[in-house]
Coordinates of C-alpha atoms in Angstrom, one line a residue:
Chain A
M1 CA -13.0 -128.3 26.4
A2 CA -10.0 -127.2 28.5
F3 CA -7.6 -129.4 26.8
D4 CA -6.5 -129.7 23.4
S5 CA -5.8 -133.2 23.3
F6 CA -6.1 -136.8 25.3
S7 CA -2.5 -136.6 26.2
E8 CA -2.5 -133.2 27.5
F9 CA -5.9 -133.9 29.7
L10 CA -3.7 -137.0 30.8
A11 CA -0.5 -134.7 31.8
M12 CA -3.2 -132.0 33.6
G13 CA -0.4 -129.2 32.6
G14 CA 2.5 -131.0 34.7
H15 CA 0.0 -131.8 38.1
A16 CA -1.1 -135.2 36.8
P17 CA 0.3 -137.0 39.9
Y18 CA -1.4 -134.6 42.4
V19 CA -4.9 -134.4 40.1
W20 CA -5.1 -138.2 39.6
S21 CA -3.9 -139.5 42.8
A22 CA -6.5 -137.2 44.5
W23 CA -9.3 -138.3 42.2
G24 CA -8.2 -141.9 41.9
V25 CA -8.5 -142.4 45.7
T26 CA -11.6 -140.7 46.1
A27 CA -13.0 -142.9 43.0
L28 CA -11.7 -146.0 45.1
L29 CA -12.8 -145.0 48.0
L30 CA -16.6 -144.4 47.0
L31 CA -16.5 -147.9 45.0
A32 CA -15.0 -149.8 47.7
T33 CA -17.8 -148.3 50.1
V34 CA -20.4 -149.6 47.5
W35 CA -18.9 -152.7 46.9
H36 CA -18.6 -153.2 50.6
A37 CA -22.3 -152.6 51.2
R38 CA -23.2 -154.9 48.3
A39 CA -21.1 -157.7 49.7
E40 CA -22.3 -157.0 53.0
Q41 CA -26.2 -157.2 51.9
R42 CA -25.9 -160.4 50.1
Q43 CA -24.2 -162.2 52.8
L44 CA -26.8 -161.2 55.2
I45 CA -29.6 -162.6 52.7
K46 CA -27.8 -165.3 52.1
G47 CA -27.4 -166.2 55.8
L48 CA -30.9 -165.7 56.4
K49 CA -32.1 -167.7 53.8
R50 CA -29.7 -170.6 54.9
R51 CA -31.6 -170.3 58.5
A52 CA -35.1 -170.4 56.9
R53 CA -34.1 -173.6 54.9
R54 CA -32.7 -175.0 58.0
A55 CA -35.9 -174.2 59.9
N56 CA -37.9 -175.7 57.2
S57 CA -36.0 -178.8 57.1
A58 CA -35.8 -179.1 61.1
R59 CA -39.6 -178.9 60.8
G60 CA -40.1 -181.3 58.0
N61 CA -37.8 -183.8 59.9
A62 CA -40.2 -183.4 63.0
Q63 CA -43.3 -184.5 61.3
Chain B
M1 CA -12.6 -146.6 103.2
H2 CA -15.3 -148.4 102.3
S3 CA -17.2 -147.9 106.1
S4 CA -16.1 -144.1 105.6
L5 CA -17.8 -144.1 102.3
H6 CA -20.9 -145.2 103.1
G7 CA -21.0 -143.1 106.3
A8 CA -20.9 -140.3 103.8
S9 CA -23.8 -141.6 101.9
N10 CA -25.7 -142.4 104.5
S11 CA -25.6 -139.1 106.4
G12 CA -26.4 -137.7 103.1
S13 CA -29.6 -139.9 102.6
S14 CA -30.6 -139.1 106.1
Q15 CA -30.5 -135.5 105.6
S16 CA -32.6 -135.9 102.4
S17 CA -35.0 -138.1 104.2
E18 CA -35.7 -135.5 107.0
T19 CA -35.9 -132.9 104.2
A20 CA -38.5 -135.2 102.4
Q21 CA -40.4 -135.3 105.8
Q22 CA -40.2 -131.3 105.8
V23 CA -41.4 -131.2 102.2
S24 CA -44.9 -132.0 102.9
A25 CA -45.3 -128.9 105.0
V26 CA -43.6 -126.1 103.1
P27 CA -43.0 -127.9 99.5
L28 CA -41.1 -125.5 97.2
R29 CA -38.7 -124.0 99.7
E30 CA -37.8 -127.3 101.3
H31 CA -37.2 -128.8 98.0
N32 CA -34.6 -126.6 96.7
G33 CA -32.9 -127.3 100.5
G34 CA -32.8 -130.9 99.8
L35 CA -30.8 -130.2 96.4
M36 CA -28.5 -127.9 97.9
T37 CA -28.0 -130.8 100.8
A38 CA -27.3 -133.3 98.6
V39 CA -24.7 -131.1 96.3
K40 CA -23.2 -130.0 99.7
A41 CA -23.0 -133.9 101.1
T42 CA -21.7 -135.2 97.7
L43 CA -18.8 -132.3 97.6
V44 CA -18.2 -133.5 101.1
R45 CA -17.9 -136.9 100.5
D46 CA -15.7 -136.6 97.5
L47 CA -13.5 -134.5 99.0
T48 CA -13.1 -136.2 102.4
L49 CA -12.4 -139.5 99.9
L50 CA -9.8 -138.0 97.6
L51 CA -8.0 -136.4 100.3
R52 CA -7.6 -139.9 102.0
R53 CA -6.1 -141.0 98.7
R54 CA -3.4 -138.5 98.4
G55 CA -1.7 -140.5 95.6
E56 CA -4.4 -139.7 93.3
V57 CA -4.2 -136.0 94.1
L58 CA -0.3 -136.2 93.5
N59 CA -0.1 -138.3 90.7
P60 CA -1.1 -135.9 88.1
L61 CA 0.7 -133.3 89.6
V62 CA 3.9 -135.3 89.5
F63 CA 3.2 -136.2 86.0
F64 CA 3.1 -132.6 84.9
A65 CA 6.3 -132.4 86.6
L66 CA 8.0 -135.0 84.9
V67 CA 6.7 -134.1 81.5
I68 CA 7.9 -130.8 82.0
T69 CA 11.4 -132.2 82.7
L70 CA 11.3 -134.5 79.7
F71 CA 11.1 -131.3 77.2
P72 CA 14.5 -129.8 77.9
I73 CA 16.2 -133.2 77.8
A74 CA 14.7 -134.3 74.8
I75 CA 14.5 -130.8 72.7
S76 CA 17.4 -128.5 74.0
P77 CA 18.9 -126.5 77.2
D78 CA 18.9 -123.7 75.7
P79 CA 16.6 -121.1 77.4
E80 CA 15.9 -118.8 74.5
L81 CA 14.5 -121.8 72.7
L82 CA 12.1 -123.1 75.8
A83 CA 10.8 -119.8 76.0
V84 CA 9.6 -119.7 73.0
I85 CA 7.9 -123.1 73.1
A86 CA 7.2 -122.7 77.1
P87 CA 3.1 -121.6 76.6
G88 CA 2.6 -124.5 74.6
L89 CA 4.7 -127.1 76.4
L90 CA 3.1 -125.9 80.0
W91 CA -0.6 -126.1 78.4
V92 CA 0.2 -129.3 76.7
A93 CA 1.7 -131.2 79.7
A94 CA -1.3 -129.8 82.2
L95 CA -4.1 -130.8 79.7
L96 CA -2.6 -134.6 79.4
A97 CA -2.2 -134.6 83.1
A98 CA -5.9 -133.4 83.7
L99 CA -6.4 -136.1 81.2
L100 CA -4.5 -138.9 83.2
S101 CA -6.7 -137.8 86.2
L102 CA -10.0 -138.4 84.6
D103 CA -10.4 -142.1 84.3
S104 CA -10.9 -142.3 88.3
L105 CA -13.2 -139.6 88.4
F106 CA -16.1 -142.0 88.4
R107 CA -14.5 -145.5 88.5
S108 CA -14.3 -146.2 92.2
D109 CA -17.8 -144.7 92.8
Y110 CA -18.8 -147.4 90.0
D111 CA -16.8 -150.2 91.7
D112 CA -18.2 -150.0 94.9
G113 CA -21.7 -149.1 93.9
S114 CA -22.0 -145.7 95.1
L115 CA -22.7 -144.4 91.7
E116 CA -25.5 -146.2 91.7
Q117 CA -27.2 -144.7 95.0
L118 CA -26.3 -141.1 93.1
L119 CA -28.7 -142.4 90.1
L120 CA -31.5 -143.5 92.3
A121 CA -31.2 -140.1 94.6
P122 CA -34.1 -138.1 94.1
Q123 CA -32.2 -135.1 93.4
P124 CA -31.1 -134.4 89.9
L125 CA -28.2 -136.2 88.8
A126 CA -26.7 -133.4 86.5
A127 CA -26.5 -131.2 89.8
L128 CA -24.8 -134.4 91.9
S129 CA -22.4 -135.0 89.0
L130 CA -21.5 -131.2 88.9
A131 CA -20.6 -131.5 92.4
K132 CA -18.2 -134.4 91.7
V133 CA -16.5 -132.9 88.8
A134 CA -16.3 -129.5 91.2
V135 CA -14.2 -131.6 93.3
H136 CA -12.2 -133.3 90.8
W137 CA -11.0 -129.2 89.3
L138 CA -10.4 -128.3 93.1
L139 CA -7.9 -131.2 93.6
T140 CA -6.7 -131.7 89.8
G141 CA -7.4 -128.9 87.6
L142 CA -6.2 -126.2 90.3
P143 CA -3.3 -127.6 92.0
L144 CA -2.2 -127.8 88.2
A145 CA -2.9 -123.9 87.9
L146 CA -0.7 -123.2 90.9
M147 CA 2.2 -125.5 90.1
A148 CA 2.5 -124.0 86.3
P149 CA 4.3 -121.0 87.3
I150 CA 7.2 -122.8 88.9
L151 CA 7.9 -125.2 85.8
G152 CA 7.2 -122.0 84.1
I153 CA 10.6 -120.5 85.6
M154 CA 12.2 -123.9 85.0
L155 CA 11.4 -123.5 81.3
A156 CA 12.4 -119.6 80.9
L157 CA 8.9 -118.4 80.7
P158 CA 9.3 -114.8 80.0
A159 CA 8.4 -112.5 82.8
G160 CA 4.8 -111.0 82.5
S161 CA 3.1 -114.0 81.7
Y162 CA 2.8 -115.9 84.8
A163 CA -0.3 -114.7 86.4
V164 CA -1.8 -115.2 83.1
L165 CA -0.6 -118.7 82.9
A166 CA -1.6 -119.6 86.3
L167 CA -5.1 -117.8 85.6
S168 CA -5.9 -119.4 82.1
L169 CA -5.1 -122.9 83.5
A170 CA -7.7 -122.3 86.2
L171 CA -10.1 -121.0 84.0
G172 CA -9.3 -123.7 81.1
T173 CA -9.0 -127.0 83.4
A174 CA -12.5 -126.2 84.6
S175 CA -13.5 -126.6 81.2
L176 CA -11.5 -130.0 80.7
S177 CA -12.9 -131.4 84.0
L178 CA -16.4 -130.7 82.7
I179 CA -15.8 -132.0 79.4
G180 CA -13.7 -134.9 80.4
A181 CA -16.2 -136.1 82.6
I182 CA -18.3 -136.7 79.9
G183 CA -16.2 -139.2 78.7
A184 CA -15.4 -140.3 81.7
A185 CA -18.8 -141.2 82.4
L186 CA -19.5 -143.0 78.8
T187 CA -16.0 -144.9 79.3
V188 CA -16.7 -145.8 83.3
G189 CA -18.8 -149.2 82.5
L190 CA -15.9 -150.4 80.3
A191 CA -13.1 -152.6 81.1
R192 CA -10.4 -150.9 79.5
G193 CA -11.9 -147.3 79.0
G194 CA -8.9 -145.6 79.7
V195 CA -7.3 -145.1 76.0
L196 CA -10.7 -144.9 74.4
L197 CA -11.3 -141.9 76.9
S198 CA -8.5 -140.1 75.5
L199 CA -9.5 -140.6 72.0
L200 CA -13.4 -139.3 72.8
V201 CA -12.2 -136.2 74.8
L202 CA -8.7 -135.0 73.3
P203 CA -10.4 -133.6 70.0
L204 CA -13.0 -131.9 72.1
Y205 CA -10.3 -130.2 74.3
I206 CA -8.2 -128.2 71.4
P207 CA -10.5 -125.2 71.6
V208 CA -9.4 -124.5 75.3
L209 CA -6.1 -125.6 74.2
I210 CA -6.2 -122.9 71.6
F211 CA -7.3 -120.2 73.9
G212 CA -5.4 -121.1 77.0
A213 CA -1.7 -121.4 75.2
G214 CA -3.1 -118.1 73.0
A215 CA -3.6 -116.3 76.5
V216 CA -0.2 -117.1 77.3
Q217 CA 1.6 -116.5 74.1
A218 CA -0.5 -112.9 74.3
A219 CA 0.8 -112.2 77.4
I220 CA 4.7 -112.8 76.5
F221 CA 4.2 -110.7 73.3
G222 CA 2.7 -107.9 75.6
E223 CA -0.8 -108.0 73.8
G224 CA -4.3 -108.0 75.5
V225 CA -5.0 -111.2 77.3
S226 CA -8.5 -110.5 78.1
A227 CA -10.4 -111.2 74.9
H228 CA -8.6 -114.6 75.5
L229 CA -9.5 -115.2 79.0
A230 CA -13.2 -113.7 78.2
I231 CA -13.2 -116.9 75.3
L232 CA -11.8 -119.0 78.1
G233 CA -14.6 -117.8 80.7
A234 CA -17.5 -118.3 77.7
L235 CA -16.4 -121.8 77.1
L236 CA -16.5 -122.6 80.5
A237 CA -19.9 -121.1 80.8
A238 CA -21.3 -123.4 78.0
S239 CA -19.8 -126.4 79.3
L240 CA -21.1 -125.5 83.1
M241 CA -24.7 -125.2 81.2
L242 CA -24.7 -127.9 78.8
A243 CA -21.9 -130.8 80.1
P244 CA -23.7 -131.7 83.2
W245 CA -26.8 -133.1 81.1
A246 CA -24.2 -135.1 79.3
I247 CA -22.6 -136.2 82.1
A248 CA -25.9 -137.2 83.8
A249 CA -27.5 -139.0 80.5
S250 CA -23.9 -140.9 80.0
L251 CA -23.9 -142.1 83.6
R252 CA -27.5 -143.7 83.1
I253 CA -26.3 -145.4 80.2
S254 CA -23.0 -146.8 81.7
I255 CA -24.9 -147.6 84.9
N256 CA -28.1 -149.6 83.1
G257 CA -26.5 -151.1 80.3
Chain C
M1 CA -47.7 -136.4 62.6
W2 CA -46.8 -138.8 65.4
A3 CA -48.5 -141.3 63.5
F4 CA -46.1 -140.6 60.8
I5 CA -43.2 -140.5 63.0
H6 CA -43.9 -144.0 64.4
K7 CA -44.5 -145.0 61.0
L8 CA -41.0 -144.0 59.9
G9 CA -39.4 -145.8 62.9
S10 CA -41.2 -148.9 62.4
P11 CA -38.1 -151.1 60.5
K12 CA -40.6 -152.9 58.4
W13 CA -42.3 -149.7 56.9
F14 CA -38.7 -148.3 56.6
Y15 CA -37.3 -151.5 54.5
G16 CA -40.1 -151.3 52.4
I17 CA -39.9 -147.5 51.5
S18 CA -36.1 -147.5 51.4
A19 CA -36.5 -150.1 48.6
K20 CA -38.6 -147.8 46.5
L21 CA -36.4 -144.8 47.0
Q22 CA -33.1 -146.3 46.7
P23 CA -32.8 -146.6 42.9
W24 CA -33.6 -143.1 42.4
F25 CA -30.9 -141.8 44.6
W26 CA -28.4 -144.2 43.1
A27 CA -29.3 -143.0 39.5
A28 CA -29.1 -139.6 40.9
A29 CA -25.8 -139.9 42.4
A30 CA -24.5 -142.2 39.1
L31 CA -25.4 -139.0 36.8
L32 CA -24.6 -136.4 38.8
I33 CA -21.0 -137.5 39.7
V34 CA -20.5 -138.5 36.2
T35 CA -21.4 -135.1 34.7
G36 CA -19.8 -133.3 37.4
S37 CA -16.3 -135.4 37.1
L38 CA -16.2 -135.0 33.4
W39 CA -17.1 -131.4 33.3
G40 CA -14.4 -130.9 36.0
L41 CA -11.8 -132.7 34.7
A42 CA -11.9 -131.8 31.1
F43 CA -14.2 -128.9 30.2
A44 CA -13.8 -126.3 33.3
P45 CA -10.7 -123.9 32.6
A46 CA -7.8 -124.1 34.6
D47 CA -7.3 -121.8 37.5
Y48 CA -5.4 -118.9 36.6
Q49 CA -3.1 -119.1 39.8
Q50 CA -3.1 -122.9 40.5
G51 CA -3.6 -124.1 36.9
N52 CA -4.6 -127.4 36.5
S53 CA -4.2 -128.4 40.0
F54 CA -7.0 -126.8 41.5
R55 CA -9.4 -129.4 39.5
I56 CA -8.6 -131.5 42.9
I57 CA -11.6 -129.0 44.1
Y58 CA -14.3 -131.1 42.5
V59 CA -13.3 -134.0 45.3
H60 CA -11.8 -132.0 48.0
V61 CA -14.8 -129.8 48.3
P62 CA -17.8 -132.2 48.5
A63 CA -15.9 -134.9 50.6
A64 CA -15.5 -132.0 53.1
F65 CA -18.8 -131.3 52.5
L66 CA -20.1 -134.7 53.1
A67 CA -17.8 -135.3 56.1
Q68 CA -19.6 -132.2 58.0
S69 CA -22.8 -132.9 56.9
I70 CA -22.9 -136.6 58.2
F71 CA -21.4 -136.1 61.5
I72 CA -24.9 -133.6 62.1
A73 CA -27.1 -136.4 60.5
M74 CA -25.4 -138.6 62.8
A75 CA -25.9 -136.4 65.8
V76 CA -29.7 -135.4 64.6
S77 CA -30.4 -139.3 64.4
G78 CA -28.8 -140.0 67.6
L79 CA -31.4 -137.4 69.1
V80 CA -34.0 -138.9 67.4
F81 CA -33.4 -141.9 68.5
M82 CA -32.8 -140.7 71.9
V83 CA -36.0 -138.7 72.2
W84 CA -38.4 -141.0 70.4
K85 CA -36.7 -144.7 70.9
I86 CA -36.8 -144.9 67.2
K87 CA -34.2 -147.8 66.4
V88 CA -34.3 -147.0 62.4
A89 CA -32.5 -143.7 63.7
D90 CA -29.7 -145.4 65.4
M91 CA -29.4 -148.3 62.7
A92 CA -29.2 -145.1 60.0
A93 CA -26.5 -143.4 62.6
A94 CA -24.5 -146.5 63.1
V95 CA -23.9 -147.0 59.4
M96 CA -23.4 -143.3 58.4
A97 CA -20.1 -143.2 61.0
P98 CA -17.7 -145.2 58.8
L99 CA -18.5 -143.6 55.4
G100 CA -18.3 -139.8 57.5
A101 CA -15.0 -141.4 58.2
A102 CA -14.3 -142.3 54.9
M103 CA -15.1 -138.9 53.5
T104 CA -13.1 -136.9 56.3
F105 CA -10.3 -139.3 54.9
V106 CA -10.7 -138.3 51.1
A107 CA -10.9 -134.6 52.3
L108 CA -7.5 -134.7 54.0
F109 CA -6.0 -136.9 51.4
S110 CA -6.9 -134.7 48.5
G111 CA -6.1 -131.4 50.6
A112 CA -2.7 -133.0 51.4
V113 CA -2.2 -134.0 47.7
W114 CA -3.5 -130.3 46.7
G115 CA -1.0 -129.4 49.1
V116 CA 2.1 -130.2 47.2
P117 CA 1.7 -128.0 44.0
T118 CA 0.2 -125.1 46.2
W119 CA 2.6 -124.8 49.2
G120 CA 5.1 -127.0 48.1
T121 CA 4.7 -129.5 51.1
W122 CA 2.5 -132.5 51.8
W123 CA 1.0 -131.1 55.0
M124 CA 0.3 -127.5 56.3
W125 CA -1.5 -127.0 59.6
D126 CA -3.9 -125.1 57.1
A127 CA -7.4 -124.1 58.9
R128 CA -9.2 -126.3 56.6
L129 CA -7.2 -129.3 56.9
T130 CA -6.7 -129.1 61.0
S131 CA -10.3 -129.2 61.2
M132 CA -10.9 -132.0 59.3
L133 CA -8.1 -133.7 61.2
I134 CA -10.0 -133.3 64.5
L135 CA -13.3 -134.0 62.9
L136 CA -11.6 -137.6 61.9
F137 CA -10.7 -138.0 65.3
L138 CA -13.8 -137.5 66.4
Y139 CA -15.7 -139.8 63.9
L140 CA -13.2 -142.4 65.1
G141 CA -14.0 -141.6 68.7
V142 CA -17.7 -142.2 67.9
I143 CA -16.9 -145.6 66.1
A144 CA -14.5 -147.0 68.4
L145 CA -17.2 -146.2 71.6
R146 CA -19.7 -147.9 69.9
G147 CA -17.5 -150.8 69.3
A148 CA -16.6 -150.7 72.9
F149 CA -19.9 -151.9 74.4
T150 CA -21.2 -155.6 74.8
S151 CA -25.1 -154.5 74.9
R152 CA -26.4 -153.0 71.6
D153 CA -28.5 -150.6 73.5
S154 CA -25.8 -149.3 75.6
A155 CA -23.9 -148.9 72.5
S156 CA -26.4 -147.2 70.6
R157 CA -27.0 -144.7 73.5
A158 CA -23.4 -144.2 74.3
A159 CA -22.8 -143.2 70.4
S160 CA -25.8 -140.7 70.2
V161 CA -24.6 -139.0 73.3
L162 CA -21.2 -138.6 72.2
A163 CA -22.5 -137.5 68.5
M164 CA -24.3 -134.9 70.1
V165 CA -21.8 -133.7 72.3
G166 CA -19.5 -133.7 68.9
V167 CA -21.6 -132.0 66.9
I168 CA -22.0 -129.0 69.6
N169 CA -18.4 -128.8 69.8
I170 CA -17.7 -128.8 65.8
P171 CA -18.4 -125.1 65.3
I172 CA -16.5 -124.3 68.2
I173 CA -13.2 -126.2 67.3
K174 CA -13.9 -125.0 63.6
Y175 CA -14.0 -121.2 64.9
S176 CA -11.1 -121.7 67.4
V177 CA -9.0 -123.0 64.8
D178 CA -10.0 -120.6 62.0
W179 CA -8.7 -118.1 64.5
W180 CA -5.8 -120.0 65.6
Y181 CA -4.6 -120.0 62.0
T182 CA -5.1 -116.5 61.1
L183 CA -3.0 -115.5 64.2
H184 CA -0.2 -117.8 63.0
Q185 CA -0.4 -117.7 59.3
P186 CA -1.7 -114.0 58.6
A187 CA 0.1 -114.0 55.2
S188 CA -0.6 -117.5 53.1
F189 CA -3.9 -118.2 51.5
T190 CA -6.2 -121.1 51.8
L191 CA -7.1 -123.9 49.4
T192 CA -10.4 -123.0 48.2
S193 CA -11.6 -119.2 49.4
R194 CA -10.7 -117.3 46.5
P195 CA -13.2 -114.1 45.5
A196 CA -15.5 -114.6 42.4
M197 CA -15.3 -118.1 40.9
P198 CA -16.4 -118.1 37.4
T199 CA -19.6 -119.8 36.7
E200 CA -18.0 -122.6 34.5
M201 CA -15.7 -123.3 37.5
W202 CA -18.4 -123.6 40.3
L203 CA -21.4 -125.2 38.6
P204 CA -19.7 -128.3 38.2
L205 CA -18.6 -128.1 42.1
V206 CA -22.1 -127.7 42.7
I207 CA -23.2 -130.7 40.4
M208 CA -20.3 -132.7 42.5
V209 CA -21.5 -131.5 45.8
L210 CA -25.4 -132.9 44.9
G211 CA -23.7 -136.2 43.5
F212 CA -21.8 -136.8 46.7
Y213 CA -24.8 -136.2 49.0
C214 CA -27.0 -138.4 46.8
F215 CA -24.5 -141.1 47.1
F216 CA -24.6 -140.2 50.7
I217 CA -28.5 -141.1 50.9
A218 CA -28.4 -143.8 48.7
L219 CA -25.4 -145.6 50.8
T220 CA -27.1 -145.3 53.8
L221 CA -30.4 -146.4 53.1
M222 CA -28.7 -149.3 51.5
R223 CA -26.7 -150.2 54.6
T224 CA -29.6 -149.0 57.0
R225 CA -31.3 -152.1 55.1
S226 CA -29.0 -154.5 55.6
E227 CA -28.7 -153.4 59.4
I228 CA -32.2 -154.2 59.8
L229 CA -32.0 -157.5 58.8
R230 CA -29.1 -158.0 60.9
R231 CA -30.9 -156.5 64.0
E232 CA -34.3 -158.2 62.8
A233 CA -33.2 -161.3 62.1
N234 CA -35.6 -163.2 64.4
K235 CA -38.4 -161.0 63.6
H236 CA -41.5 -162.4 62.2
W237 CA -41.6 -160.2 59.6
V238 CA -38.1 -160.6 58.6
Q239 CA -38.6 -164.5 58.5
E240 CA -41.3 -164.1 56.2
L241 CA -40.0 -162.1 54.0
V242 CA -37.2 -164.5 53.7
A243 CA -39.3 -167.6 53.5
G244 CA -41.6 -166.1 51.0
Q245 CA -38.5 -165.1 48.9
V246 CA -39.7 -161.7 48.9
V247 CA -36.1 -160.4 49.4
K248 CA -34.7 -159.2 46.0
V249 CA -31.6 -160.2 44.5
P250 CA -28.9 -157.6 46.3
A251 CA -27.4 -156.8 42.3
E252 CA -31.0 -155.6 41.0
E253 CA -31.3 -153.2 44.5
A254 CA -27.7 -152.1 43.9
R255 CA -28.5 -150.5 40.7

């Protein structure tokens, strides 16, 4: 452990704003890409399912 | 203009059909002759066309002079300050002027369909596009290089670096034309390719800029310039080898897509 | 060999195999990044010169590595697409580009922030930062070019050519920028090149780099799957997949 206490860990020896902003932006971007990929996948599958249902019901109406 | 264009390309194709008849007699040698004929025809045709549209040849030069005029107005007319930044200014302005002329490199040929003819020619497209780029350099890069020393005087460029300035620009703009032609070929089919073209091409220009401006600066400081010029030459050799293939592939994408 | 390549090229096959591979890469990425972060942030010793601001290295360097690697991966995918007409390669290249640009941005941002305690300024024309900035422009060019075409096939091929041209230029740009920097800034020191980093400092760095690579692979697999669904929506196998409710709930797949 390089720090004696949690508050010292947060202070980063006076470099807190730099260390935490760099790490924060990185974490935020990584999480945002994951979130975006998941939202994209969900939306696509939802759209495909809707299309399949519509095609089914259209076939049902025709019969 | 159109009739002249078709005249030129017709003469080219009639020559190649003549050679095609001779190919059956002596296959190997005449095939090479066909390529040289086609390259020569492309060179002559492009030169003729560009020399008729003098505006397109003169515009980059005027742009170059204008941009150089803007800097002393924007920064300061102090010759000592200008002398320090002159190598970089001249190089950046020449680079932008060369960039400005790229969009028209394939544009008119694309619009009137003669680019499609070039694609259908039996000769390799890479060689024919190399001929087109050579003409572009001859009428943009070379005049820019020759004009730069005059603008250098106006920027109080220190003595002893004028020849290096012209030489580095002549070598460098050849690479710039080759690299830029890839971007021009990729964007020629797009309605608004101009801005995109500069985004694609400018990052690739940076090595040439570094060694080109570096050569002029080295000349000012009295250091050896042969290393810089050698690297510029190496960059040119590399782009001469690789760029024609990329240009040909890009033209195929733009035409067929 | 050829059969394998063409099997790999089939979107249907890729869709199946990537579903199996994906969870492993996500798990590895999460494990490595969490371990590396804790180690790097809390346990690695502070740098004797830079103090704790040195801990930015654990995000800056992995992001910079990934930024360069993704461009190479993108160009290789482009080459595979151009030579063997394998569509999955192009789909992968398409989804890689935004992540590569994001990683380049992370490297730039963390470098700039790191510059404040180290150089006393937000921006220095440091060799690494300058090449990163140029790399960002290269990424933006590829993304913009792909977006500019109306025909998907032209867009794919144009982006592939540009990625290949870019990847040939990246080492040239890197070396010329390095050369330019040493010429103009002979005395200053770069952020990360230092003699003999102790083990407890570079081991978390290695873990972070591996974690970022796993993250890249996992995300690329996931987004390539989405891209497959998007482009192959009219194909029979996709419609069967949807009709049979074989498509898993995304929440399960993402973990």
